[in-house]
JSON list of C-alpha atoms in Angstrom, two decimals:
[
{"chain": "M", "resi": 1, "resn": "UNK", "atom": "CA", "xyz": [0.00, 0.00, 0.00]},
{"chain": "M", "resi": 2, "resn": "UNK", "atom": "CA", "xyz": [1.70, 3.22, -1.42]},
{"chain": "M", "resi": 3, "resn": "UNK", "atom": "CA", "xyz": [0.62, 6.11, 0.25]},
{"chain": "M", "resi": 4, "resn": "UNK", "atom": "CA", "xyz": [-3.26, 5.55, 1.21]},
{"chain": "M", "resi": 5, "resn": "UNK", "atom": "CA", "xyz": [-2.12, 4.40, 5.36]},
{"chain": "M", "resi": 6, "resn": "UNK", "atom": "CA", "xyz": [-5.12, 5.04, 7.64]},
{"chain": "M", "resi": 7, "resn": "UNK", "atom": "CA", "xyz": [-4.95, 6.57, 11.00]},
{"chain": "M", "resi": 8, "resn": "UNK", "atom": "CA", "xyz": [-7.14, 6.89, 13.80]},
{"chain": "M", "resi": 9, "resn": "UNK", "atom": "CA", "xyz": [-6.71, 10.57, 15.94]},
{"chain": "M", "resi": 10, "resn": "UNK", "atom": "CA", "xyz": [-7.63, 10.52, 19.43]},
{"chain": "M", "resi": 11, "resn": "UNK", "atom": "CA", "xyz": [-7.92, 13.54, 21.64]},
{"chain": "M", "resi": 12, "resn": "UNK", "atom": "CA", "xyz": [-7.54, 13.41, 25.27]},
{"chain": "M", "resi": 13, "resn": "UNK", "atom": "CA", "xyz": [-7.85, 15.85, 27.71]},
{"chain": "M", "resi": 14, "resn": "UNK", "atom": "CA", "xyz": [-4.59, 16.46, 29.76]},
{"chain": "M", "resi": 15, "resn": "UNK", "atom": "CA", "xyz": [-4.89, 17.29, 33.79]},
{"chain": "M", "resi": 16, "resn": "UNK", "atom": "CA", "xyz": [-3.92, 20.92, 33.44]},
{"chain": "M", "resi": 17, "resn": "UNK", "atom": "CA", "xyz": [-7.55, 21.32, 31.48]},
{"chain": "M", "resi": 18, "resn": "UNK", "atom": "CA", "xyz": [-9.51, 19.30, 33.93]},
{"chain": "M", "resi": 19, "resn": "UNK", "atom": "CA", "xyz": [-7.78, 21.12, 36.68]},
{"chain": "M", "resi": 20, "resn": "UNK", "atom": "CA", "xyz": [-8.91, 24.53, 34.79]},
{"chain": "M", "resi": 21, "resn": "UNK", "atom": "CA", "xyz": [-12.69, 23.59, 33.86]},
{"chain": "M", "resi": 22, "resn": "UNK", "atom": "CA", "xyz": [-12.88, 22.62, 38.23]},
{"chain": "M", "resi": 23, "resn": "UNK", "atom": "CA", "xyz": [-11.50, 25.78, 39.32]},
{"chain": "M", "resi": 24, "resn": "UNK", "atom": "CA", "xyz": [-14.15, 27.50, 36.67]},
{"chain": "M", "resi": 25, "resn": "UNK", "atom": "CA", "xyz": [-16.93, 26.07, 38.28]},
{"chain": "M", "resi": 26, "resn": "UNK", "atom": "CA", "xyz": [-15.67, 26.41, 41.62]},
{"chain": "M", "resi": 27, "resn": "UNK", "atom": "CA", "xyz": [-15.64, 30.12, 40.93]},
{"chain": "M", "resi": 28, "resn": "UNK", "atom": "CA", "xyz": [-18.55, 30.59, 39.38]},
{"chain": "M", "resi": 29, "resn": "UNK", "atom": "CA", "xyz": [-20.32, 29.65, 42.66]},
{"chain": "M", "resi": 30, "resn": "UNK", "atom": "CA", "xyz": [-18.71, 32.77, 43.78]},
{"chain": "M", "resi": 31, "resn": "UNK", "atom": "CA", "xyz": [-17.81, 35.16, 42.14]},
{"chain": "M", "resi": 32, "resn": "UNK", "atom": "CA", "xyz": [-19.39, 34.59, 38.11]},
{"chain": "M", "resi": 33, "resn": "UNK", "atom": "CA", "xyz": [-17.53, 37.88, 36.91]},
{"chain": "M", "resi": 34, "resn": "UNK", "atom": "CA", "xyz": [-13.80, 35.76, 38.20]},
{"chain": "M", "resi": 35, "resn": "UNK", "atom": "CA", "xyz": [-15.29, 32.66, 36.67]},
{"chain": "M", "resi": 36, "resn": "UNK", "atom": "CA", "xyz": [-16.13, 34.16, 32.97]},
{"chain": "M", "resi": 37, "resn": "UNK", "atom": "CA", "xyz": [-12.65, 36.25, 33.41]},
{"chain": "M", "resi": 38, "resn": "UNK", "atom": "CA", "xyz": [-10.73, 32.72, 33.70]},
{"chain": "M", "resi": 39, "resn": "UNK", "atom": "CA", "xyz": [-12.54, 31.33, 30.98]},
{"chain": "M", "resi": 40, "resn": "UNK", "atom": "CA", "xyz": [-11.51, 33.46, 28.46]},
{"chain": "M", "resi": 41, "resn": "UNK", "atom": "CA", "xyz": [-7.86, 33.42, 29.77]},
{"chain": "M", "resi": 42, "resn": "UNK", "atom": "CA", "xyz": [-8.40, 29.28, 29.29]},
{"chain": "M", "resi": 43, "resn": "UNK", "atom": "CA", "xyz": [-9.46, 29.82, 25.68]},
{"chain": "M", "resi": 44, "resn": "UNK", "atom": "CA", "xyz": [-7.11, 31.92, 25.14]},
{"chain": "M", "resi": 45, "resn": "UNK", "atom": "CA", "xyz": [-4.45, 29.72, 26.26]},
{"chain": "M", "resi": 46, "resn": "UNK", "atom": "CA", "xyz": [-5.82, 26.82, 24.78]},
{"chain": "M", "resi": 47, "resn": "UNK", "atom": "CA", "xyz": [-5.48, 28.75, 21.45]},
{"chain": "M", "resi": 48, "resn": "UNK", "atom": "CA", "xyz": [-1.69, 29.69, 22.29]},
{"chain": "M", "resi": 49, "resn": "UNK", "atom": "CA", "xyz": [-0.65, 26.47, 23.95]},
{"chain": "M", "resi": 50, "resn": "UNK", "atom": "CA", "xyz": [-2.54, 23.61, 22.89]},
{"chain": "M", "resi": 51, "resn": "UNK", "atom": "CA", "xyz": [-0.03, 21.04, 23.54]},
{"chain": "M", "resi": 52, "resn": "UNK", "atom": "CA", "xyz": [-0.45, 22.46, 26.80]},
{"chain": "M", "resi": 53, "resn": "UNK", "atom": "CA", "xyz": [-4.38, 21.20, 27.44]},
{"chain": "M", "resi": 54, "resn": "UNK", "atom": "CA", "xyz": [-4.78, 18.89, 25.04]},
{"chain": "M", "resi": 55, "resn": "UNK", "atom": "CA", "xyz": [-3.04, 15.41, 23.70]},
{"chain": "M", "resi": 56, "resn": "UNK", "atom": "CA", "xyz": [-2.75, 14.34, 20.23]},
{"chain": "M", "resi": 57, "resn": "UNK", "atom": "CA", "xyz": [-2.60, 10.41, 19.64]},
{"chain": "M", "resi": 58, "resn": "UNK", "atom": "CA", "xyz": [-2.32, 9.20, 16.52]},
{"chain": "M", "resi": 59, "resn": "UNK", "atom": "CA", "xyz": [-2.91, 5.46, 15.72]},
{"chain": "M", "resi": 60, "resn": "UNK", "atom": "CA", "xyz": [-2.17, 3.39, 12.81]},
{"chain": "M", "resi": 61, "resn": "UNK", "atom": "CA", "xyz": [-5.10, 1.43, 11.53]},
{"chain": "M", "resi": 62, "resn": "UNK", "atom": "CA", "xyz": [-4.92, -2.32, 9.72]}
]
């Protein structure tokens, strides 16, 4: 097979983004203004640094 391989791409949450999205809702119980403050500073970073928040796994399929 010449150049037709199949992969599978997995995305998985790391800790640093479940860490985040608990620490939103915790603040949103509050103080909302803190909470929707942080969650643009998460997208944000998520847009920057995405190795950061989120792995890539890539998988060869038969």
């Amino acid at each position: 097979m010449t150049g037709k391989a199949k992969v599978k791409v997995i995305f998985k949450t790391r800790w640093r983004y479940k860490y985040m999205r608990f620490k939103i809702d915790f603040q949103s119980l509050f103080n909302p203004y803190l909470s929707y403050d942080t969650r643009i500073w998460l997208v944000d970073d998520i847009v920057e640094y995405p190795d950061k928040y989120i792995k890539t796994l890539v998988k060869k399929v038969e």
